[in-house]
Coordinates of C-alpha atoms in Angstrom, one line a residue:
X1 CA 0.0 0.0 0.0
X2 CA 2.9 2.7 0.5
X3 CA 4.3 1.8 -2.5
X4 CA 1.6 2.2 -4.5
X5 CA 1.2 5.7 -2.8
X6 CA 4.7 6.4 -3.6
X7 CA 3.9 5.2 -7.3
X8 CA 1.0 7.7 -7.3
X9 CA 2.5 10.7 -6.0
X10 CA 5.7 10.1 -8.7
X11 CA 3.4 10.1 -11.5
X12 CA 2.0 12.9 -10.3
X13 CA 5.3 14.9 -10.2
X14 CA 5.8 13.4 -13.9
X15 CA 2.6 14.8 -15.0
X16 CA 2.7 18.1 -13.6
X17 CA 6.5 18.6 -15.2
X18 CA 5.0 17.6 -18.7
X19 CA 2.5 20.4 -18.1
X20 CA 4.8 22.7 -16.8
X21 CA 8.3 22.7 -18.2
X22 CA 9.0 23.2 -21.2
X23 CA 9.7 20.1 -24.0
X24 CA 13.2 21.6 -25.1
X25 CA 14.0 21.9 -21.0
X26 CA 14.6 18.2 -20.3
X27 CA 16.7 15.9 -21.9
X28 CA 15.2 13.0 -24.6
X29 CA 14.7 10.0 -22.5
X30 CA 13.1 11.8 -20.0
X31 CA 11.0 13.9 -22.4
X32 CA 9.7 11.0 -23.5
X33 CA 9.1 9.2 -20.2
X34 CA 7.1 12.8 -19.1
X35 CA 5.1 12.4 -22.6
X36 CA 3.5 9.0 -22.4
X37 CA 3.2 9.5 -18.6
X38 CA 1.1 12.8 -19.7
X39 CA -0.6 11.0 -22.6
X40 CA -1.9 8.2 -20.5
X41 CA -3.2 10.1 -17.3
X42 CA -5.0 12.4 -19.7
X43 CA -6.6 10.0 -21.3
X44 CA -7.4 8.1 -18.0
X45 CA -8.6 11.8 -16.3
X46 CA -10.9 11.9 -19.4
X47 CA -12.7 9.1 -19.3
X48 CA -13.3 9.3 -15.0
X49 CA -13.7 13.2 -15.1
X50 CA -15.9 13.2 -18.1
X51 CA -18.5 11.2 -15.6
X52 CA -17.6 13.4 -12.8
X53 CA -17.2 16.8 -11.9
X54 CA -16.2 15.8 -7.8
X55 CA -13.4 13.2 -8.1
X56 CA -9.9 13.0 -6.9
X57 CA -7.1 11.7 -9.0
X58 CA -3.7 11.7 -8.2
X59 CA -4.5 13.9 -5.2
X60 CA -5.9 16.3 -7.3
X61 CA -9.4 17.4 -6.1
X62 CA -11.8 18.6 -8.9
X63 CA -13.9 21.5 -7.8
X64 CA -18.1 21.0 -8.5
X65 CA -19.3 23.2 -10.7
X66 CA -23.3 23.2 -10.8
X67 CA -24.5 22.7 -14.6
X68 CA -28.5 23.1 -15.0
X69 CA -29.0 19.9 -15.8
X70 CA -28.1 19.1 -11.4
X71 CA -31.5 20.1 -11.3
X72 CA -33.8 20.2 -14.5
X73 CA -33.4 16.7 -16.6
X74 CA -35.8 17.5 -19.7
X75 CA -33.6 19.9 -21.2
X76 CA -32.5 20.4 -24.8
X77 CA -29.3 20.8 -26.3
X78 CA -28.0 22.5 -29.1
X79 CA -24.8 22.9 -31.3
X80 CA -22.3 25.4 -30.2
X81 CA -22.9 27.8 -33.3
X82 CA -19.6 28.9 -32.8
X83 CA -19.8 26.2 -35.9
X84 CA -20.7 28.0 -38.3
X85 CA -19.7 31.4 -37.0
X86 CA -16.8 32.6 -40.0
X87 CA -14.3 34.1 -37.3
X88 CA -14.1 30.9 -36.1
X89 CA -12.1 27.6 -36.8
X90 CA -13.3 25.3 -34.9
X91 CA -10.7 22.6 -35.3
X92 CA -10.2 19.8 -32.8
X93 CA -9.2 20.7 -29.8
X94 CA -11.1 24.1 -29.7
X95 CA -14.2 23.4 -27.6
X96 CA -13.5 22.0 -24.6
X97 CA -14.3 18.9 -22.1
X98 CA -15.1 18.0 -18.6
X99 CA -11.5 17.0 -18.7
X100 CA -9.8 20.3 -19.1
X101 CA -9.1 21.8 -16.0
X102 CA -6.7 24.3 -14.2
X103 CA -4.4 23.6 -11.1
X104 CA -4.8 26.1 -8.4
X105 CA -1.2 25.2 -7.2
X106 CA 1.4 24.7 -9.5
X107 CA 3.9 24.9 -7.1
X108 CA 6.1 21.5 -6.7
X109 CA 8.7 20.6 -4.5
X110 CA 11.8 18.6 -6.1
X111 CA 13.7 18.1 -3.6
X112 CA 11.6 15.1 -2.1
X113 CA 10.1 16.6 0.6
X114 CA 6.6 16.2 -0.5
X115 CA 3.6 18.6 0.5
X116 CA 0.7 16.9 2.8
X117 CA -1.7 14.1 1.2
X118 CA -4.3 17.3 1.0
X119 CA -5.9 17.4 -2.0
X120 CA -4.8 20.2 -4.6
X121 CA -7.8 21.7 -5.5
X122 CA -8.6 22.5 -9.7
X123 CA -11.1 23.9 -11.5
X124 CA -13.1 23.7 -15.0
X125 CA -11.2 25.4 -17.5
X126 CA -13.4 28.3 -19.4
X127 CA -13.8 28.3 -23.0
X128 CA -16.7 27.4 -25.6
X129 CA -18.3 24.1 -25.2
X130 CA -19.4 22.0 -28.0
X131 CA -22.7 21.6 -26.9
X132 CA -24.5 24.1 -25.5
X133 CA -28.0 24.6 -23.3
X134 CA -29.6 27.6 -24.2
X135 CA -31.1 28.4 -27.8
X136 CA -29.8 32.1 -28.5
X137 CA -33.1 32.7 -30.1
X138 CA -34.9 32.3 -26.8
X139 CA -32.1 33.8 -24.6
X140 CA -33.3 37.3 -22.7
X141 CA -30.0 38.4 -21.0
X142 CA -30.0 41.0 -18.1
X143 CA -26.6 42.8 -16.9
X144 CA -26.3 44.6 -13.5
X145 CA -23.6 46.5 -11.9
X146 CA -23.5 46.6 -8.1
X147 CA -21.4 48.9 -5.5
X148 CA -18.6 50.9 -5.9
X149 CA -16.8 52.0 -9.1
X150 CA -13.9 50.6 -10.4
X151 CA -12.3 51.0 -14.1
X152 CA -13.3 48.6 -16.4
X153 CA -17.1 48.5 -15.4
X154 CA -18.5 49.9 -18.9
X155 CA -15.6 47.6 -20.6
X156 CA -17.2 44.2 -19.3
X157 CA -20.4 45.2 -20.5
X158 CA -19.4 46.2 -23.6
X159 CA -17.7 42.9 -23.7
X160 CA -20.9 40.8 -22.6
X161 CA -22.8 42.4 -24.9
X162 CA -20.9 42.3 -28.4
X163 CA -20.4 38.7 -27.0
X164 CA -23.6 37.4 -26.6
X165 CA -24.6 39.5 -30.0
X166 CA -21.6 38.9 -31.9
X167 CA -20.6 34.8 -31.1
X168 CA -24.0 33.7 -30.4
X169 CA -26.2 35.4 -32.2
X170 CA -28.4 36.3 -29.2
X171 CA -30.4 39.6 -29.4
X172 CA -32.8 40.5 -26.6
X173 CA -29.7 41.9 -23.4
X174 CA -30.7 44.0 -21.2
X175 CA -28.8 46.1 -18.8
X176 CA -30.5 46.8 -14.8
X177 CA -29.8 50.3 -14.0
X178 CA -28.9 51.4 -10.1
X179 CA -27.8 47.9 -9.1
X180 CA -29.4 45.0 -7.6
X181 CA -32.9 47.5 -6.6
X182 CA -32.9 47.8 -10.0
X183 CA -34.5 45.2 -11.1
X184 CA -37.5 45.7 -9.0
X185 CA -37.6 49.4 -9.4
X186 CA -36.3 50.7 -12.9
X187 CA -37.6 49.4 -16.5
X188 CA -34.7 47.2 -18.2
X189 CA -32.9 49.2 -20.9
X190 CA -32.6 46.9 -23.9
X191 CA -28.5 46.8 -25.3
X192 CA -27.4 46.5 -28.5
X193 CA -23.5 46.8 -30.0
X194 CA -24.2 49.7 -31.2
X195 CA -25.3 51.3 -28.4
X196 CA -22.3 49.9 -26.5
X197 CA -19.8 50.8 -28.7
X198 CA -17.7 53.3 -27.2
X199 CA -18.3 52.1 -23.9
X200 CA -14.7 51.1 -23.0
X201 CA -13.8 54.6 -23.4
X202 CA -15.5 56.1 -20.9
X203 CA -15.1 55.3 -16.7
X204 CA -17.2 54.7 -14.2
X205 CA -21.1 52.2 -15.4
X206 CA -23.2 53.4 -18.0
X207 CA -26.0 51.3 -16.5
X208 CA -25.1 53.0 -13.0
X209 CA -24.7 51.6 -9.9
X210 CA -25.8 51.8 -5.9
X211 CA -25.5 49.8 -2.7
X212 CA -27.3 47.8 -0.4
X213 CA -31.2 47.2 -2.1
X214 CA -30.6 44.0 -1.8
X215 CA -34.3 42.3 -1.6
X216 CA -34.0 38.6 -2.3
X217 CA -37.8 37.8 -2.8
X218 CA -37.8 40.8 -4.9
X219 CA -35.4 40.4 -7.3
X220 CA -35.5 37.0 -8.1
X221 CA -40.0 37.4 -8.8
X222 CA -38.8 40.3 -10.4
X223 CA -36.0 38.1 -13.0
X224 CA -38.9 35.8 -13.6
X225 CA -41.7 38.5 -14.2
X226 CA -39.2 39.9 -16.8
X227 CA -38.7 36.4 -18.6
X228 CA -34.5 37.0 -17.9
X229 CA -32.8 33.3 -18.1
X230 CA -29.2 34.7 -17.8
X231 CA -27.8 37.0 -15.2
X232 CA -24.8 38.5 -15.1
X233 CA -23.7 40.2 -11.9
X234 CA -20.5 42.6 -11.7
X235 CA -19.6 44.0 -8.1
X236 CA -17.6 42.8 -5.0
X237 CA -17.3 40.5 -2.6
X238 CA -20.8 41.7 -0.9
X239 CA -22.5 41.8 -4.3
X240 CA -21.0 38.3 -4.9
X241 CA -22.5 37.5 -1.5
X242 CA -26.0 38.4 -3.0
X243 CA -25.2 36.6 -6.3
X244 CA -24.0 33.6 -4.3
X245 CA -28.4 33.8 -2.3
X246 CA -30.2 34.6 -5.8
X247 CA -28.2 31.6 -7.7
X248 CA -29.4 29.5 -4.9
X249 CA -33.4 30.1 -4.7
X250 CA -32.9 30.3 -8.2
X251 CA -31.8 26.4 -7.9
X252 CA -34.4 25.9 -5.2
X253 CA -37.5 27.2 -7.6
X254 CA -35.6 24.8 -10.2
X255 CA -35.7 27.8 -12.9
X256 CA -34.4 27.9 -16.0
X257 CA -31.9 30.4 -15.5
X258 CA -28.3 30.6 -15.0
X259 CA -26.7 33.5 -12.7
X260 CA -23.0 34.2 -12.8
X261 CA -20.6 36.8 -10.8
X262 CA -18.3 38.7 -12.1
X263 CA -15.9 40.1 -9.4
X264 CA -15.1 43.4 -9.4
X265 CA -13.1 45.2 -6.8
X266 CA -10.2 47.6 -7.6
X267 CA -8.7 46.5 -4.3
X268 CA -7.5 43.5 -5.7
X269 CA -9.0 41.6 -2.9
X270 CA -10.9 38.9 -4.4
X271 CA -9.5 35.3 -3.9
X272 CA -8.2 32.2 -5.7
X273 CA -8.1 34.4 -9.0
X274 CA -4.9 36.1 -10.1
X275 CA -6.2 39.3 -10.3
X276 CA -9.5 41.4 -10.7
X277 CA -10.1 43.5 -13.4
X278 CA -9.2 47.6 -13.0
X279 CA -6.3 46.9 -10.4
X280 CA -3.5 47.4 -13.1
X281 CA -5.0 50.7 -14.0
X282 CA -5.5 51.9 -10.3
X283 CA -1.8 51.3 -9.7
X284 CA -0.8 53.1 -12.8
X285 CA -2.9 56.0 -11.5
X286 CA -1.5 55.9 -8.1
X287 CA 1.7 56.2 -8.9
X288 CA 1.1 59.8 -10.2
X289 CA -0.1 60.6 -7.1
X290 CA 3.2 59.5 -5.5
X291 CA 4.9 61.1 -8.0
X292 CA 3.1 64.5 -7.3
X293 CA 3.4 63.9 -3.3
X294 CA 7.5 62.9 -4.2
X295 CA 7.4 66.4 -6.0
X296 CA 5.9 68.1 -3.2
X297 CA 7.8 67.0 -0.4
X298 CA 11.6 67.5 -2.0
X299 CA 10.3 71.0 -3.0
X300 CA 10.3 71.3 0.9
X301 CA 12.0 71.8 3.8
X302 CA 11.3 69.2 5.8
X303 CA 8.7 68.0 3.2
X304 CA 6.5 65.1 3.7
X305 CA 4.7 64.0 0.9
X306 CA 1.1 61.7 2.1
X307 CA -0.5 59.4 -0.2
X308 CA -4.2 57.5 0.9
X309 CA -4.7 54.8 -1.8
X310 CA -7.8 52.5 -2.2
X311 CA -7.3 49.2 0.0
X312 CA -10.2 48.7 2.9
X313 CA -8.7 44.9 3.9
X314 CA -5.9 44.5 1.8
X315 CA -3.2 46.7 0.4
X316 CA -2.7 45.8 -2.5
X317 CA -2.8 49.0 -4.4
X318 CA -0.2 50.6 -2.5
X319 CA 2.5 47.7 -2.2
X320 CA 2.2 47.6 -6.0
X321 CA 2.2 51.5 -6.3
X322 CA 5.0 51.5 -4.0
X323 CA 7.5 48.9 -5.7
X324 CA 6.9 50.7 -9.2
X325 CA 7.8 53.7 -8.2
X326 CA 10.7 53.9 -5.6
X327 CA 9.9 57.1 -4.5
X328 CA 8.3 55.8 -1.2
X329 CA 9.8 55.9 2.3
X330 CA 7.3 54.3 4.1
X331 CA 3.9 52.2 3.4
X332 CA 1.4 51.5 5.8
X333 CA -1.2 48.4 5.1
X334 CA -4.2 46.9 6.5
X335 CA -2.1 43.5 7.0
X336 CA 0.6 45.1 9.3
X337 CA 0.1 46.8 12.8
X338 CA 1.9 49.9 13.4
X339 CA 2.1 52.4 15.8
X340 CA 3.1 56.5 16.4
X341 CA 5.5 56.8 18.8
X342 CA 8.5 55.2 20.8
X343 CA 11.5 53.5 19.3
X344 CA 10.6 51.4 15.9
X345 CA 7.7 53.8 15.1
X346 CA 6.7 56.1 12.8
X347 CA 7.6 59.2 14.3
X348 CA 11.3 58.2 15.3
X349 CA 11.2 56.7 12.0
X350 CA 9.9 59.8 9.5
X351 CA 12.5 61.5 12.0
X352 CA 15.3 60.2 10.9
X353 CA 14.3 59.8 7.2
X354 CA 14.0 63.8 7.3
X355 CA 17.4 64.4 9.0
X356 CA 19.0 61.9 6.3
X357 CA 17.2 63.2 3.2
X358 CA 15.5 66.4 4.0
X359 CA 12.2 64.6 2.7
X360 CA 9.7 61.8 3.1
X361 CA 7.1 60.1 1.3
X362 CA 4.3 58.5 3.4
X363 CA 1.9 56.1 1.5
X364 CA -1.5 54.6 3.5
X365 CA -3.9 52.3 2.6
X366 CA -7.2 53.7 3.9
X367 CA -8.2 50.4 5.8
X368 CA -4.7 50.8 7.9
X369 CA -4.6 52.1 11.4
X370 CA -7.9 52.1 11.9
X371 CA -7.8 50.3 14.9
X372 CA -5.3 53.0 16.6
X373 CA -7.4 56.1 15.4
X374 CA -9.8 57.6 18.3
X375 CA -13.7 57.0 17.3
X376 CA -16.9 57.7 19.2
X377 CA -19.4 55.5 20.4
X378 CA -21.2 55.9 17.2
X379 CA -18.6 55.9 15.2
X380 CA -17.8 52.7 16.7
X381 CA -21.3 50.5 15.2
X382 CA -21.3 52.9 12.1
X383 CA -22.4 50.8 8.7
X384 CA -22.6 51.7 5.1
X385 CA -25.6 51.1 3.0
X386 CA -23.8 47.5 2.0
X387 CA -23.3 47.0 5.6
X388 CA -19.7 47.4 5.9
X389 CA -18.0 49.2 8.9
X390 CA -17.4 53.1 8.0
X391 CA -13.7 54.2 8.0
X392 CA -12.3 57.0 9.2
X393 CA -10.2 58.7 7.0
X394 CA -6.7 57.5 8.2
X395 CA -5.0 60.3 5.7
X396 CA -6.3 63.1 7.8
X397 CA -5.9 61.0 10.7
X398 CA -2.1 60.8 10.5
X399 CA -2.0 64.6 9.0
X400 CA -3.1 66.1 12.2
X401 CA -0.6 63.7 14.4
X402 CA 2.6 64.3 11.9
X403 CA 1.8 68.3 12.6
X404 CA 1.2 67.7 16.4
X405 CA 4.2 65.6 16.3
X406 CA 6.7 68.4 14.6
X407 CA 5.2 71.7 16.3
X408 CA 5.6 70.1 19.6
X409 CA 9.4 68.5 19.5
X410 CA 10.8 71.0 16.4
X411 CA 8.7 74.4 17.4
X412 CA 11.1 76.5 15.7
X413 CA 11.7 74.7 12.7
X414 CA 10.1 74.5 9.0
X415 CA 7.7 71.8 8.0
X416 CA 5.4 71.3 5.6
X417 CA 3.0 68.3 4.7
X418 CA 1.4 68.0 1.8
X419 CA -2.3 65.5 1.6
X420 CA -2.9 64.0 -1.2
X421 CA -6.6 61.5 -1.6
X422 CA -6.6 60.6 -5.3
X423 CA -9.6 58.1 -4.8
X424 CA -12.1 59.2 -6.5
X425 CA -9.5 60.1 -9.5
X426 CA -8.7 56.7 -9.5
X427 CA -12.1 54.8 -9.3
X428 CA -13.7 56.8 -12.1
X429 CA -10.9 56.8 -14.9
X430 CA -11.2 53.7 -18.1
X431 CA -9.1 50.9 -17.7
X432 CA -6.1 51.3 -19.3
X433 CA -5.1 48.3 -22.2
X434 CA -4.0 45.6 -20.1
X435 CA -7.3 46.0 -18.1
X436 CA -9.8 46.5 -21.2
X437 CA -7.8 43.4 -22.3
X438 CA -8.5 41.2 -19.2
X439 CA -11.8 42.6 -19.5
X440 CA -12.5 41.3 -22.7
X441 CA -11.6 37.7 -21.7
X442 CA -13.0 37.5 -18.4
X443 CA -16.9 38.7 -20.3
X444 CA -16.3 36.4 -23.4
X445 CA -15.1 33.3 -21.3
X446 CA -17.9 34.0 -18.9
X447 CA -20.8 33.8 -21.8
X448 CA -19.4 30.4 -23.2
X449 CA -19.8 29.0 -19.7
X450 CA -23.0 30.5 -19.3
X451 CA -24.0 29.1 -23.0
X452 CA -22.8 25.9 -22.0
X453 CA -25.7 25.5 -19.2
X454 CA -23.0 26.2 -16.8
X455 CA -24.0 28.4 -13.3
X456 CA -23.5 29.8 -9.6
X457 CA -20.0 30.6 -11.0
X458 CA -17.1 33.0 -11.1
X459 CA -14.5 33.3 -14.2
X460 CA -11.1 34.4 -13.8
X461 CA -7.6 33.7 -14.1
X462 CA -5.8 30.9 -11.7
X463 CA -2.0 31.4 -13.1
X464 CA -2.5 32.9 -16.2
X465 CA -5.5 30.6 -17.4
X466 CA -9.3 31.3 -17.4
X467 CA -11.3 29.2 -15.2
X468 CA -14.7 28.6 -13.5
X469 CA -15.2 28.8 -9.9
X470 CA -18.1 28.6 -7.9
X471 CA -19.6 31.7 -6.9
X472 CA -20.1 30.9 -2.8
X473 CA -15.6 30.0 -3.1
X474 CA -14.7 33.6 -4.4
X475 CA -17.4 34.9 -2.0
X476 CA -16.1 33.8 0.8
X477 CA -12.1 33.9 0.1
X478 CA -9.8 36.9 0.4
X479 CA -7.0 38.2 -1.1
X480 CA -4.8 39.6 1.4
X481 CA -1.0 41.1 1.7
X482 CA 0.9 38.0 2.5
X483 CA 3.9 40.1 4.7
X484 CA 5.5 36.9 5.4
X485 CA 6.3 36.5 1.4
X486 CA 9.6 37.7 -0.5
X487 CA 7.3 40.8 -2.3
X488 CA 6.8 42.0 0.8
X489 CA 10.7 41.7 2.0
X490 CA 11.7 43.3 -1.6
X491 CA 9.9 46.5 -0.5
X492 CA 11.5 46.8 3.2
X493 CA 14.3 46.1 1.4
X494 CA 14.0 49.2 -0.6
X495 CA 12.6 51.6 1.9
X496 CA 14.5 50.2 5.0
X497 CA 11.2 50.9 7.0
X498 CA 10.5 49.4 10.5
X499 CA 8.8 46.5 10.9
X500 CA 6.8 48.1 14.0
X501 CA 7.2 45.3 16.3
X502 CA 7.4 46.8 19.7
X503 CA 10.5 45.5 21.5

């Protein structure tokens, strides 16, 4: 019995190096021992996984993905027509099968010491599917944006629409206006690519946006009364929350209807996918800010230049902001503790960084520090119309204390800090073209999984490839700072600041 263990986790390695390293890598004996290793488990993952979509091979744990057919047997199929579409070739190997998925961990250890038995979770690979479940003639689409703004919003619906239109042929989509209490409150506005067209250009949602409104009952009588059998849903993790309760009475009504999530969230702070879609652009932008507060605070004597970026749990914006552009002294996340004063903290620290250079630049996350910053009883139970916690505004926050701090140990001397809050800049600008990019891929791989009778999903990318999750995972998981990770050491590295561990 441990042999064959031994066997399995072997074969396992040998697989995951044919996937993973390149042909011309690896000598010819071996390449060919890694090829017909590859060549046989794929064929033997076909033939379980194609019967399957909750198995376990070769520790590898296959993630469910709900198809409509879970629940409604007596259902049609139809030819992907994709077929006869003339932008497409669809040779073999172009649509694609149960047994094409995508490893969440690709990391593998060589040296012998191998990871714990746990499973290593994968998920369905997006992309066209030959067969499909919904007849585009009878499809009636409905697309909603939810929360906050983020760049990219008018991009994916652009996308989804010239998608649906464009591949397959579908022509009654529909676009919710004001978010989720849209749909029992506005009329739908009917979408065309026409209408769409310049979309991508322009920031912020077309279709508009708000938060909270979130009335179950409501919006799912409210999908039916409207005849909509595909929903696609584009906010955060609370919108994904919502997505996660409507996909499931959905299910429980056994409708006809597919609901998908799209994540969006600037912040980056969505989990198991690589990345979500405007975060590239919002670090572009941030960097000008930086740039402007760098400007600022060497103009000075005794200049500080402070930056509040976008980050409520995670920091993403300004670690990436920060490595780019090496103008930072000092970055302050929601994943780290820090504190004012005494020896390791900021003060001391900004202190010394002024002496040295004559100028500092401070950036923040606006979820940092709130924990250290004074509130009142009501400020302490305050919640926003989505039900998150209200933060303070950290940047002012630390303004006030860096001027306390100065007038009362350096009375007599020159200082100047300079505030700069590019939020709002940030959140309402177009993606840029690495975003509108991703954006296009994330909408069209979405539809083919929705086409395909596939839903209560996520798309996105798990290292660099386009996969299907299910919705309730990327609701629940987060994305955080890891500060224990060599990204994180890079940066100290660069700005030699404290680690703010009290000793």
């Amino acid at each position: 019995m441990q042999r064959a263990s031994k066997t399995t986790t072997y074969v396992t390695l040998l697989l995951s190096l044919s996937l993973y390293i390149p042909p011309r890598s690896y000598p010819s004996p071996l390449n060919f021992l890694l090829s017909s290793t590859a060549h046989y488990l794929a064929n033997f993952c076909s033939l379980i996984m194609a019967n399957s979509s909750s198995i376990s091979i070769s520790n590898i744990q296959l993630q469910h993905l709900t198809h409509i057919t879970d629940y409604l047997n007596t259902i049609q199929k139809y030819t992907n027509p994709l077929d006869k579409n003339p932008f497409y070739r669809t040779v073999p190997g172009f649509y694609l099968t149960p047994a094409d998925i995508v490893l969440r961990n690709i990391i593998i250890d060589l040296s012998g010491n191998f990871p714990s038995p746990t499973p290593s979770l994968a998920y369905h690979r997006a992309g066209p599917r030959k067969q499909i479940l919904f007849n585009p003639s009878t499809v009636k689409a409905a697309i909603v944006t939810c929360g906050g703004l983020c760049p990219g919003l008018n991009t994916v619906i652009r996308e989804l629409v010239v998608g649906l239109w464009e591949m397959y042929g579908v022509r009654e989509i529909f676009g919710i206006k004001a978010g989720y209490r849209g749909f029992y409150t506005y009329d739908p506005v009917l979408l065309n690519p026409k209408m769409v067209d310049d979309w991508h250009k322009r920031g912020g949602t077309v279709l508009e946006t708000s938060r909270g409104g979130f009335d179950l009952n409501k919006i799912v009588n409210a999908i039916q009364d409207h005849g909509f059998n595909q929903v696609y849903i584009i906010g955060g993790d609370g919108t994904m929350r919502g997505a996660v309760k409507i996909f499931e009475e959905v299910k429980r009504r056994k409708l006809y209807i597919s609901v998908v999530g799209i994540p969006k969230t600037v912040d980056n702070d969505v989990g198991i996918i690589d990345r979500s879609f405007g975060f590239q652009t919002a670090v572009e932008m941030a960097q000008q800010a930086i740039n402007a507060a760098h400007v600022e605070a060497e103009s000075a004597v005794n200049g500080i230049g402070l930056v509040k970026l976008m980050g409520r749990s995670t920091g993403h914006i300004a670690l990436h902001a920060t490595l780019s552009s090496r103008d930072v002294d000092c970055c302050l996340i929601p994943e780290i503790d820090f504190y004012l004063e005494g020896k390791g903290g900021l003060l001391k620290f900004l202190e010394a960084r002024l002496k040295e250079t004559g100028h500092a630049v401070l950036v923040v996350a606006e979820g940092a520090g709130q924990d250290i910053i004074p509130r009142t009883e009501s400020q302490k139970s305050e919640k926003d119309e989505s039900g998150n916690p209200v933060f303070l505004d950290v940047g002012g926050w630390l303004k006030s204390e860096l001027k306390n701090w100065w007038n009362g140990d350096h009375p007599n001397e020159l200082f100047t800090i300079k505030y700069i809050d590019p939020t709002y800049m940030i959140r309402a600008v177009p993606a840029n073209a690495t975003d509108n990019s991703y954006c296009t891929l994330l909408a069209h791989s979405t539809i083919h999984g929705v086409m395909a009778g596939y839903t209560g999903f996520v798309c996105g990318p798990i290292n660099g490839n386009y996969a299907y999750i299910p919705v309730d995972e990327v609701a629940k998981a987060k994305n955080k700072v890891d500060t224990k990770d060599h990204k994180w050491s890079w940066f100290r590295s660069v700005s030699n600041q404290p680690d703010f561990i009290r000793s």
